[in-house]
Coordinates of C-alpha atoms in Angstrom, one line a residue:
M388 CA 0.0 0.0 0.0
G389 CA 1.6 3.3 -1.1
R390 CA 2.0 6.4 1.2
T391 CA 1.6 10.0 0.2
V392 CA 4.1 12.2 1.9
V393 CA 3.5 16.0 2.0
T394 CA 6.5 18.0 2.8
S395 CA 6.7 21.8 3.4
P396 CA 9.2 23.9 1.4
P397 CA 12.5 24.4 3.1
P398 CA 13.1 27.7 4.9
D399 CA 15.4 29.0 2.1
S400 CA 13.0 28.1 -0.7
P401 CA 12.1 30.8 -3.3
T402 CA 8.5 30.9 -2.0
T403 CA 9.6 31.6 1.6
A404 CA 12.1 34.2 0.3
R405 CA 9.3 36.0 -1.7
R406 CA 7.1 36.0 1.4
L407 CA 9.8 37.4 3.5
R408 CA 10.5 40.2 1.0
A409 CA 6.8 40.9 0.7
A410 CA 6.5 41.1 4.5
R411 CA 9.5 43.4 4.7
A412 CA 8.1 45.6 2.0
L413 CA 4.7 45.8 3.7
W414 CA 6.4 46.6 7.0
R415 CA 8.4 49.4 5.4
V416 CA 5.3 50.9 3.8
V417 CA 3.3 50.7 7.1
A418 CA 6.3 52.1 9.1
G419 CA 6.8 54.9 6.6
R420 CA 3.2 55.9 6.7
A421 CA 3.1 55.8 10.4
A422 CA 6.3 57.9 10.6
R423 CA 4.8 60.5 8.2
L424 CA 1.6 60.6 10.2
A425 CA 3.5 61.0 13.4
S426 CA 5.7 63.7 11.9
G427 CA 2.7 65.6 10.6
A428 CA 0.9 65.4 13.9
H429 CA 4.0 66.6 15.7
Q430 CA 4.4 69.5 13.4
A431 CA 0.7 70.4 13.7
W432 CA 1.0 70.2 17.5
R433 CA 4.1 72.5 17.6
R434 CA 2.7 75.0 15.1
S435 CA -0.9 75.4 16.1
L436 CA -1.8 77.0 19.4
Q437 CA -5.5 76.5 18.8
L438 CA -4.9 72.7 18.3
R439 CA -3.0 72.5 21.6
V440 CA -5.7 74.4 23.5
V441 CA -8.6 72.4 22.1
T442 CA -6.8 69.1 22.6
I443 CA -5.9 69.9 26.2
T444 CA -9.5 71.1 26.8
L445 CA -10.9 67.9 25.4
V446 CA -8.6 65.7 27.4
A447 CA -9.1 67.5 30.6
S448 CA -12.9 67.7 30.2
S449 CA -13.0 64.1 29.2
L450 CA -11.2 63.0 32.3
L451 CA -13.4 65.3 34.5
V452 CA -16.7 64.3 32.8
G453 CA -15.7 60.6 32.8
G454 CA -15.0 60.6 36.5
F455 CA -18.2 62.5 37.2
A456 CA -20.2 60.0 35.0
Y457 CA -18.6 57.1 36.8
L458 CA -19.6 58.5 40.2
I459 CA -23.2 59.3 39.0
A460 CA -23.6 55.8 37.5
D461 CA -22.2 54.1 40.5
K462 CA -24.5 56.2 42.8
I463 CA -27.6 55.3 40.7
T464 CA -26.7 51.6 40.8
N465 CA -26.2 51.7 44.5
I466 CA -29.5 53.5 45.1
L467 CA -31.3 50.9 42.9
L468 CA -29.7 48.0 44.8
E469 CA -30.5 49.6 48.2
N470 CA -34.1 50.0 47.2
A471 CA -34.3 46.4 46.0
E472 CA -32.6 45.2 49.3
T473 CA -35.0 47.3 51.4
D474 CA -38.0 45.9 49.5
V475 CA -36.9 42.3 49.8
L476 CA -36.0 42.7 53.5
V477 CA -39.5 43.9 54.3
R478 CA -41.1 41.1 52.4
L479 CA -38.7 38.6 54.0
R480 CA -39.6 39.7 57.5
N481 CA -43.3 39.6 56.7
G482 CA -42.9 36.2 55.0
S483 CA -40.9 34.9 57.9
E484 CA -43.6 35.9 60.4
Y485 CA -46.3 34.4 58.2
A486 CA -44.4 31.1 57.7
S487 CA -43.6 31.0 61.5
S488 CA -47.3 31.4 62.3
Q489 CA -48.2 28.5 60.0
L490 CA -45.4 26.1 61.0
K491 CA -45.7 26.6 64.8
L492 CA -48.8 24.4 64.6
Y493 CA -46.6 21.4 64.2
N494 CA -44.4 19.9 67.0
Q495 CA -42.8 17.1 65.1
P496 CA -41.3 17.3 61.6
Q497 CA -42.7 13.9 60.8
E498 CA -46.3 15.1 61.0
A499 CA -48.3 14.2 57.9
Q500 CA -49.7 17.6 57.1
L501 CA -46.4 19.5 57.6
Q502 CA -45.2 19.1 54.0
D503 CA -48.5 20.3 52.6
T504 CA -48.3 23.3 54.9
V505 CA -44.8 24.1 53.8
E506 CA -45.9 24.0 50.1
G507 CA -48.9 26.1 50.7
T508 CA -46.9 28.7 52.6
V509 CA -44.4 28.9 49.8
N510 CA -47.1 29.3 47.2
Y511 CA -48.9 32.0 49.3
L512 CA -45.6 33.9 49.8
A513 CA -44.8 33.8 46.1
G514 CA -48.2 34.9 44.8
G515 CA -50.3 36.2 47.7
D516 CA -48.5 39.5 48.0
P517 CA -49.9 41.9 45.4
T518 CA -46.7 44.2 45.6
Q519 CA -44.3 41.4 44.7
T520 CA -42.2 41.8 41.6
S521 CA -42.7 39.3 38.8
G522 CA -40.0 36.7 38.7
V523 CA -39.4 36.4 42.5
V524 CA -38.6 32.9 43.7
V525 CA -39.5 31.8 47.2
A526 CA -38.0 28.8 48.8
I527 CA -38.2 27.0 52.2
T528 CA -35.6 24.6 53.1
A529 CA -34.8 22.6 56.3
D530 CA -31.1 21.7 56.3
N531 CA -31.4 20.4 59.9
Y532 CA -34.2 18.0 58.9
A533 CA -32.8 16.8 55.5
G534 CA -34.7 13.8 54.3
V535 CA -37.6 14.5 56.6
I536 CA -38.8 17.9 55.2
Q537 CA -38.4 18.3 51.5
P538 CA -37.5 21.8 50.3
R539 CA -40.2 23.6 48.4
T540 CA -39.9 26.5 45.9
S541 CA -42.4 28.6 44.0
P542 CA -42.1 28.5 41.1
D543 CA -40.8 25.0 41.1
V544 CA -37.1 25.5 40.0
E545 CA -33.7 24.3 41.3
V546 CA -32.4 27.1 43.5
R547 CA -29.6 25.2 45.3
P548 CA -26.9 26.5 42.9
L549 CA -27.8 30.1 43.7
I550 CA -27.6 29.6 47.5
S551 CA -24.0 29.3 48.5
E552 CA -22.8 27.2 51.4
E553 CA -21.7 30.3 53.3
L554 CA -25.2 31.8 53.0
R555 CA -26.8 28.5 54.1
A556 CA -24.5 28.2 57.1
T557 CA -25.2 31.8 58.1
V558 CA -29.0 31.5 57.9
A559 CA -28.9 28.1 59.6
G560 CA -27.1 29.8 62.4
G561 CA -30.1 32.0 63.0
K562 CA -29.1 35.2 61.1
I563 CA -30.5 37.1 58.2
A564 CA -28.0 37.2 55.3
H565 CA -28.0 38.1 51.7
Q566 CA -25.8 37.9 48.6
I567 CA -25.9 38.6 44.9
R568 CA -25.5 35.6 42.6
T569 CA -25.8 35.0 38.9
G570 CA -27.4 31.8 37.7
T571 CA -29.9 30.1 35.4
L572 CA -33.5 29.7 36.5
G573 CA -36.1 28.8 34.0
G574 CA -33.6 28.7 31.1
Q575 CA -32.4 32.3 31.4
R576 CA -29.2 33.4 33.0
T577 CA -30.0 36.3 35.4
K578 CA -28.5 38.1 38.3
Y579 CA -30.4 37.5 41.6
L580 CA -30.5 39.2 45.0
V581 CA -30.7 36.2 47.4
Y582 CA -32.0 36.9 50.9
G583 CA -32.3 34.2 53.6
S584 CA -33.9 34.3 57.1
P585 CA -34.4 31.7 59.8
V586 CA -38.1 30.7 60.6
S587 CA -38.9 29.4 64.0
T588 CA -41.4 26.5 64.2
G589 CA -42.9 24.3 66.9
F590 CA -40.3 21.6 66.3
G591 CA -37.2 23.7 65.5
Q592 CA -36.0 26.0 62.6
V593 CA -36.4 26.1 58.8
E594 CA -35.0 28.6 56.3
L595 CA -36.9 31.0 54.1
Y596 CA -35.2 32.4 51.0
Y597 CA -36.3 35.1 48.6
L598 CA -34.5 35.2 45.2
V599 CA -35.3 38.5 43.5
P600 CA -34.1 39.1 39.9
L601 CA -32.2 42.3 39.4
A602 CA -32.8 42.5 35.6
R603 CA -35.0 45.6 35.9
Q604 CA -32.4 47.3 38.2
D605 CA -29.6 46.4 35.8
A606 CA -31.6 47.7 32.8
T607 CA -32.4 50.9 34.7
A608 CA -28.7 51.3 35.7
A609 CA -27.6 50.7 32.2
D610 CA -30.0 53.3 30.8
A611 CA -28.7 55.7 33.4
R612 CA -25.1 55.0 32.5
A613 CA -25.9 55.4 28.8
T614 CA -27.6 58.7 29.5
V615 CA -24.8 60.0 31.6
V616 CA -22.2 58.9 29.0
A617 CA -24.1 60.5 26.2
T618 CA -24.6 63.7 28.2
G619 CA -20.9 63.7 29.1
A620 CA -19.8 63.1 25.5
A621 CA -22.1 65.9 24.3
L622 CA -20.7 68.2 27.1
V623 CA -17.1 67.3 26.1
L624 CA -17.8 68.1 22.5
L625 CA -19.5 71.4 23.4
L626 CA -16.5 72.3 25.6
G627 CA -14.2 71.5 22.7
L628 CA -16.2 73.6 20.3
L629 CA -16.3 76.4 22.9
A630 CA -12.6 76.2 23.4
A631 CA -12.0 76.2 19.6
L632 CA -14.2 79.3 19.2
V633 CA -12.7 81.2 22.2
T634 CA -9.2 80.2 21.1
R635 CA -9.9 81.3 17.5
L636 CA -11.0 84.7 18.8
V637 CA -7.7 85.1 20.6
V638 CA -5.4 83.3 18.1
T639 CA -6.7 85.1 15.0
P640 CA -5.5 88.6 16.0
V641 CA -2.2 87.0 17.1
R642 CA -1.8 85.3 13.7
V643 CA -2.6 88.6 12.0
A644 CA 0.0 90.3 14.2
A645 CA 2.5 87.6 13.3
R646 CA 1.9 88.0 9.6
T647 CA 2.1 91.8 9.9
A648 CA 5.3 91.5 11.8
Q649 CA 6.7 89.3 9.1
R650 CA 5.8 91.8 6.4
L651 CA 7.4 94.5 8.5
S652 CA 10.6 92.5 8.9
A653 CA 10.5 92.0 5.1
G654 CA 10.6 95.7 4.6
L655 CA 6.9 96.5 4.1
L656 CA 6.8 99.3 6.7
D657 CA 3.3 100.5 5.8
Q658 CA 1.6 97.3 7.0
R659 CA -0.9 97.8 9.9
M660 CA -3.4 95.7 11.8
V661 CA -7.1 96.3 11.7
V662 CA -8.5 97.7 15.1
N663 CA -12.0 96.4 15.9
G664 CA -13.7 97.3 19.2
E665 CA -12.2 98.5 22.5
D666 CA -11.2 95.2 24.2
D667 CA -7.7 93.9 25.1
L668 CA -7.2 92.6 21.6
A669 CA -8.1 95.9 20.1
L670 CA -5.6 97.6 22.5
L671 CA -3.0 95.1 21.3
A672 CA -3.6 95.9 17.7
A673 CA -3.5 99.7 18.4
S674 CA -0.3 99.3 20.3
F675 CA 1.2 97.2 17.6
N676 CA 0.3 99.8 15.0
Q677 CA 1.8 102.5 17.1
M678 CA 5.0 100.5 17.5
A679 CA 5.1 99.9 13.7
T680 CA 4.6 103.6 13.1
N681 CA 7.4 104.5 15.4
L682 CA 9.6 101.8 14.0
Q683 CA 8.9 103.0 10.4
R684 CA 9.7 106.6 11.4
Q685 CA 12.9 105.5 13.1
I686 CA 14.0 103.3 10.2
L687 CA 13.3 106.0 7.7
R688 CA 15.3 108.5 9.8
L689 CA 18.1 106.0 10.1
E690 CA 18.0 105.4 6.3
E691 CA 18.1 109.1 5.7
M692 CA 21.0 109.5 8.0
S693 CA 22.8 106.5 6.4
R694 CA 22.1 108.0 3.0
L695 CA 23.5 111.4 4.0
Q696 CA 26.5 109.7 5.6
R697 CA 27.2 107.7 2.5
R698 CA 26.7 110.8 0.3
F699 CA 29.0 112.7 2.7
T700 CA 31.7 110.0 2.5
S701 CA 31.4 109.9 -1.3
D702 CA 31.4 113.6 -1.7
V703 CA 34.4 114.1 0.7
S704 CA 36.3 111.3 -1.1
H705 CA 35.7 112.9 -4.5
E706 CA 36.5 116.3 -3.2
L707 CA 39.7 115.1 -1.7
R708 CA 40.9 113.8 -5.1
T709 CA 41.8 117.2 -6.4
P710 CA 43.9 118.5 -3.4
L711 CA 45.4 115.0 -3.1
T712 CA 46.5 115.1 -6.7
T713 CA 48.2 118.4 -6.1
V714 CA 49.8 117.3 -2.9
R715 CA 50.9 114.1 -4.7
M716 CA 52.6 116.0 -7.5
A717 CA 54.4 118.2 -5.0
A718 CA 55.4 115.3 -2.8
D719 CA 56.7 113.3 -5.9
L720 CA 58.8 116.3 -6.8
I721 CA 60.2 116.6 -3.3
F722 CA 60.8 112.9 -3.1
A723 CA 62.7 112.8 -6.4
E724 CA 65.0 115.5 -5.1
R725 CA 65.5 114.1 -1.6
D726 CA 69.1 113.2 -2.2
E727 CA 70.0 116.9 -2.4
F728 CA 68.4 117.7 1.0
D729 CA 69.7 117.3 4.5
P730 CA 69.2 113.8 6.0
A731 CA 66.4 115.0 8.2
V732 CA 64.5 116.7 5.3
A733 CA 65.1 113.6 3.1
R734 CA 63.7 111.4 5.8
S735 CA 60.7 113.7 6.1
A736 CA 60.2 113.5 2.3
E737 CA 60.2 109.7 2.5
L738 CA 57.6 109.7 5.4
L739 CA 55.5 112.1 3.4
Q740 CA 55.6 109.9 0.4
A741 CA 54.6 106.8 2.5
E742 CA 51.7 108.5 4.2
L743 CA 50.5 109.9 0.9
D744 CA 50.5 106.4 -0.5
R745 CA 48.5 105.2 2.6
F746 CA 46.1 108.1 2.3
E747 CA 45.5 107.4 -1.3
E748 CA 44.8 103.8 -0.5
L749 CA 42.4 104.9 2.2
L750 CA 40.6 107.3 -0.2
T751 CA 40.3 104.5 -2.8
D752 CA 38.9 102.1 -0.3
L753 CA 36.4 104.8 1.0
L754 CA 35.2 105.3 -2.6
E755 CA 34.8 101.6 -3.1
I756 CA 32.9 101.3 0.2
S757 CA 30.6 104.2 -0.8
R758 CA 29.8 102.4 -4.0
F759 CA 28.9 99.3 -2.2
D760 CA 26.7 101.2 0.3
A761 CA 25.0 103.1 -2.5
G762 CA 24.4 99.8 -4.4
F763 CA 26.4 101.0 -7.5
A764 CA 29.0 98.3 -7.4
V765 CA 28.9 96.3 -10.7
L766 CA 30.2 92.8 -11.2
D767 CA 32.0 92.2 -14.5
S768 CA 32.0 88.4 -14.6
E769 CA 33.9 86.4 -17.2
P770 CA 35.3 82.9 -17.5
T771 CA 38.6 83.2 -15.6
D772 CA 41.4 80.7 -14.8
L773 CA 42.1 81.2 -11.1
V774 CA 45.4 79.5 -11.1
P775 CA 47.3 82.4 -12.7
V776 CA 45.4 84.8 -10.4
V777 CA 46.7 83.0 -7.3
H778 CA 50.3 82.9 -8.8
R779 CA 50.1 86.6 -9.6
V780 CA 49.0 87.5 -6.1
A781 CA 51.8 85.4 -4.5
E782 CA 54.4 87.0 -6.8
R783 CA 53.2 90.6 -6.1
L784 CA 53.4 90.0 -2.3
A785 CA 56.7 88.2 -2.4
G786 CA 58.6 91.4 -1.4
L787 CA 56.4 91.9 1.6
A788 CA 56.8 88.2 2.6
E789 CA 60.5 88.6 2.3
R790 CA 60.6 91.6 4.6
A791 CA 58.4 89.8 7.1
G792 CA 60.4 86.5 6.9
V793 CA 57.3 84.5 5.7
A794 CA 57.2 81.8 3.1
I795 CA 54.2 81.7 0.8
E796 CA 53.3 78.2 -0.1
L797 CA 50.9 77.5 -3.0
D798 CA 48.8 74.3 -3.3
V799 CA 47.1 74.6 -6.7
P800 CA 46.0 72.0 -9.3
D801 CA 47.9 71.5 -12.5
S802 CA 44.8 71.8 -14.7
P803 CA 43.0 75.2 -15.1
V804 CA 40.3 76.1 -12.6
I805 CA 37.8 78.0 -14.6
A806 CA 35.0 80.0 -13.0
E807 CA 32.8 83.0 -14.0
V808 CA 34.1 85.7 -11.7
D809 CA 35.3 89.3 -11.8
P810 CA 39.1 88.7 -11.9
R811 CA 39.9 92.2 -10.6
R812 CA 37.7 91.8 -7.5
V813 CA 38.9 88.2 -6.8
E814 CA 42.5 89.3 -7.0
R815 CA 41.8 92.2 -4.6
V816 CA 40.3 89.8 -2.1
L817 CA 43.3 87.5 -2.3
R818 CA 45.7 90.4 -1.9
N819 CA 43.9 91.4 1.2
L820 CA 43.8 87.9 2.7
V821 CA 47.4 87.0 1.9
G822 CA 48.6 90.4 3.0
N823 CA 46.9 90.0 6.4
A824 CA 48.2 86.5 6.7
V825 CA 51.8 87.6 6.0
E826 CA 51.5 90.5 8.5
H827 CA 50.1 88.2 11.2
G828 CA 52.1 85.1 10.3
E829 CA 54.8 85.5 12.9
A830 CA 57.5 84.4 10.5
E831 CA 55.6 81.2 9.8
P832 CA 54.7 79.9 6.3
V833 CA 51.4 81.0 4.7
R834 CA 49.7 78.4 2.6
I835 CA 47.3 79.3 -0.2
T836 CA 45.1 76.4 -1.4
L837 CA 42.8 76.3 -4.5
G838 CA 40.1 73.7 -4.9
M839 CA 37.1 73.1 -7.1
D840 CA 34.1 70.9 -7.5
Q841 CA 31.2 70.8 -10.0
S842 CA 29.4 73.8 -8.5
A843 CA 31.9 76.0 -6.7
V844 CA 35.6 77.1 -6.4
A845 CA 37.3 77.8 -3.1
I846 CA 40.6 79.4 -2.0
T847 CA 41.9 79.2 1.5
V848 CA 44.7 81.2 3.1
R849 CA 46.3 79.6 6.1
D850 CA 48.7 81.3 8.5
H851 CA 50.2 80.1 11.8
G852 CA 50.3 83.3 13.7
V853 CA 48.7 84.3 16.9
G854 CA 45.2 83.3 15.6
L855 CA 41.8 84.6 16.6
K856 CA 40.0 84.6 19.9
P857 CA 36.4 83.1 20.1
G858 CA 34.0 85.5 18.4
E859 CA 36.7 87.5 16.5
E860 CA 36.0 85.5 13.3
K861 CA 32.9 87.6 12.9
L862 CA 34.5 90.9 13.9
V863 CA 37.4 90.7 11.5
F864 CA 35.1 91.8 8.7
N865 CA 34.0 95.0 10.5
R866 CA 35.3 98.3 9.2
F867 CA 38.5 99.6 10.9
W868 CA 38.5 96.7 13.3
R869 CA 41.8 95.4 14.6
A870 CA 42.4 92.5 17.0
D871 CA 45.3 94.3 18.6
P872 CA 45.3 98.1 18.1
S873 CA 48.8 98.4 19.6
R874 CA 50.3 96.0 17.1
A875 CA 52.8 97.5 14.6
R876 CA 51.6 97.1 11.0
Q877 CA 53.9 96.0 8.3
T878 CA 51.7 97.0 5.4
G879 CA 50.2 100.2 6.6
G880 CA 46.7 99.0 5.7
T881 CA 43.5 101.1 5.9
G882 CA 41.4 98.7 8.0
L883 CA 38.9 98.4 5.2
G884 CA 40.4 95.5 3.2
L885 CA 38.4 92.7 4.8
S886 CA 35.2 94.7 4.7
I887 CA 35.7 95.3 1.0
S888 CA 36.6 91.7 0.4
L889 CA 33.4 90.6 2.1
E890 CA 31.4 92.8 -0.1
D891 CA 33.2 91.5 -3.2
A892 CA 32.4 87.9 -2.1
R893 CA 28.7 88.8 -1.6
L894 CA 28.6 90.6 -5.0
H895 CA 29.6 87.2 -6.5
G896 CA 27.0 85.4 -4.5
G897 CA 29.8 83.7 -2.5
W898 CA 31.1 83.3 1.0
L899 CA 34.1 84.8 2.8
E900 CA 34.6 83.0 6.2
A901 CA 37.2 83.0 8.9
W902 CA 38.5 80.5 11.4
G903 CA 41.1 81.0 14.1
A904 CA 42.2 79.8 17.4
P905 CA 44.7 81.3 19.9
G906 CA 48.2 79.9 19.2
Q907 CA 47.0 77.9 16.1
G908 CA 46.8 80.7 13.5
A909 CA 43.9 81.5 11.3
Q910 CA 42.4 80.4 8.0
F911 CA 40.2 82.4 5.6
R912 CA 38.1 80.7 3.0
L913 CA 36.7 82.4 -0.1
T914 CA 34.0 80.3 -1.9
L915 CA 32.5 81.4 -5.2
P916 CA 30.0 79.7 -7.5
A917 CA 31.5 78.2 -10.6
R918 CA 28.8 79.8 -12.7
A919 CA 27.6 83.3 -12.2
G920 CA 24.2 83.5 -10.5
D921 CA 24.3 80.0 -9.1
R922 CA 23.5 79.4 -5.4
L923 CA 26.1 77.9 -3.1
T924 CA 25.3 75.0 -0.9
T925 CA 28.8 73.6 -0.1
S926 CA 32.4 74.5 -0.4
P927 CA 35.2 72.3 -2.0
L928 CA 37.6 73.1 0.9
R929 CA 37.3 72.9 4.7
L930 CA 37.1 76.0 6.7
V931 CA 38.8 74.5 9.7
P932 CA 42.2 73.2 8.6
A933 CA 43.1 69.6 9.2
D934 CA 46.1 70.6 11.3
A935 CA 44.1 72.9 13.6
A936 CA 44.8 70.9 16.7
L937 CA 48.4 70.0 15.8
P938 CA 51.5 72.1 16.2
F939 CA 52.8 73.4 12.9
G940 CA 56.1 71.6 11.9
G941 CA 58.7 72.3 9.3
P942 CA 61.6 74.6 8.8
R943 CA 61.6 77.9 10.6
D944 CA 64.8 79.4 9.2
G945 CA 64.2 82.7 7.6
G946 CA 66.2 81.7 4.6
A947 CA 64.8 78.3 4.2
L948 CA 62.7 77.4 1.1
A949 CA 59.4 75.7 2.1
I950 CA 58.2 73.1 -0.2
G951 CA 55.0 71.2 0.5
P952 CA 52.8 68.6 -1.2
G953 CA 50.6 69.9 -3.9
S954 CA 47.5 68.6 -5.6
G955 CA 49.1 68.6 -9.1
A956 CA 52.7 68.6 -10.1
G957 CA 53.8 69.8 -6.6
A958 CA 53.4 72.7 -4.3
L959 CA 54.8 76.1 -5.3
A960 CA 56.5 78.0 -2.5
I961 CA 57.6 81.6 -2.6
G962 CA 59.8 82.8 0.2
P963 CA 62.9 84.7 1.1
A964 CA 66.1 83.1 -0.2
V965 CA 69.5 83.3 1.3
D966 CA 70.8 85.9 -1.1
G967 CA 67.8 88.2 -0.5
K968 CA 66.0 87.4 -3.8
A969 CA 62.7 85.7 -3.9
E970 CA 63.0 82.2 -5.3
V971 CA 60.2 80.4 -7.0
V972 CA 60.4 76.6 -7.1
S973 CA 57.7 74.2 -8.5

């Protein structure tokens, strides 16, 4: 006889694998939707004051009304039960007296008519009382005379399962007792209030029990609970609606004020709130409008003062051009003939020439700043290879680096780095950054790094001087700001170079950032979009150098030639040579 063997696929079968993949995919979908719902609910909770107030009101009122409804329903149930107990107790006492009067006629439990009397008494107590509730079961038992006196019930049902042994023992001991039991009498499961009382007779004691169904009381209590719950739910909804309406009355003016404030912050100074009524919210709107008016007046006054100041600076700068040209011509003539003067006069001619150069630079910077302030600065973008620009800046500052004993190291790619920039402005930014690095380099090498990615180009200038204190990386771009006013300057700068450089970077849509730490030097990073008009998101080079936490190593001899690793054919270092000439090695 053959056997049919049914085997399940192994755990690694294709069917099991497909089921696992489907289960994982379903779990990812469900988890993703749940995460999105939770995120949306969290954002709505954080952003909506009205939602928070309504939710808190609903939760608090639900707890309060729920507790109140529970107390009311419990109280109603207890009252109904107490009424039922009182009614049964009265009937029990009356029935006990009646049964005692009937059974005292017998002195022996074996008398022939006793069983008939017990049955008649039970039938009378079950139906003879006109106030009795339909469904009441009356029973007489005689536990002390079991087998002699048969228990009788009306109607004829089995009540022994509903009368516990504890209740039988208590009633047999001569006390009235009661309990609530649930059982099946007559084919329907019902909760009963069972009361028992001893009945004295001529031959001893029997027990009388009343079993009263609590179906009507339960139904009444259920109706009461339903009514209380429905009333509570309606009250909670009304409270939530009321909270929403009241909150809306308060939140709407606040939202209007917030939108008006946003428009004011965007420059729309003529925005005002509508004032309705004379309540607190109207007072808020009126105060807000007054504040906006005062703010507009103050801003306009400051703008006018700023405009007059810019015009004054521009006019003064232009007016100084003519006398400066005359003084320059006279100073050049005196400087050219200084060899024929006394040494003191010759030295004065040299100082005059140097200060005129500095004054002319300051005047040029002031004119440039005035153009930025007036919004007249124009960007002449063109595709430019930045590698020659970096080399040109390094070569022009080689003399300054030689005098300061600083080596300028270049880390530039071999291939061209093309970007749509204004070469004149980029070169000016680099001159300012490298000049500052040389001046503050403390005879340590200055490294210029050029990098590029698909969307941006970046140039970093790293020095290893005294560095910047916390917070000074923002102050260095302020006009005429100096970290140490007592420090002797090598270049005789105007104090406007970094401010102009920042404006040049902004004009390109780029960034000019600074990093520094005491004792670790500083690094400035210029980041420009590769294509004019693009928006920057990242920079190809790090702002914080990789060696920020490490001491700078390498040769410190003023005549040493610093050579470092490059990103192409090698690093280019420009520094002072032993013979006093700048040497360029690639």
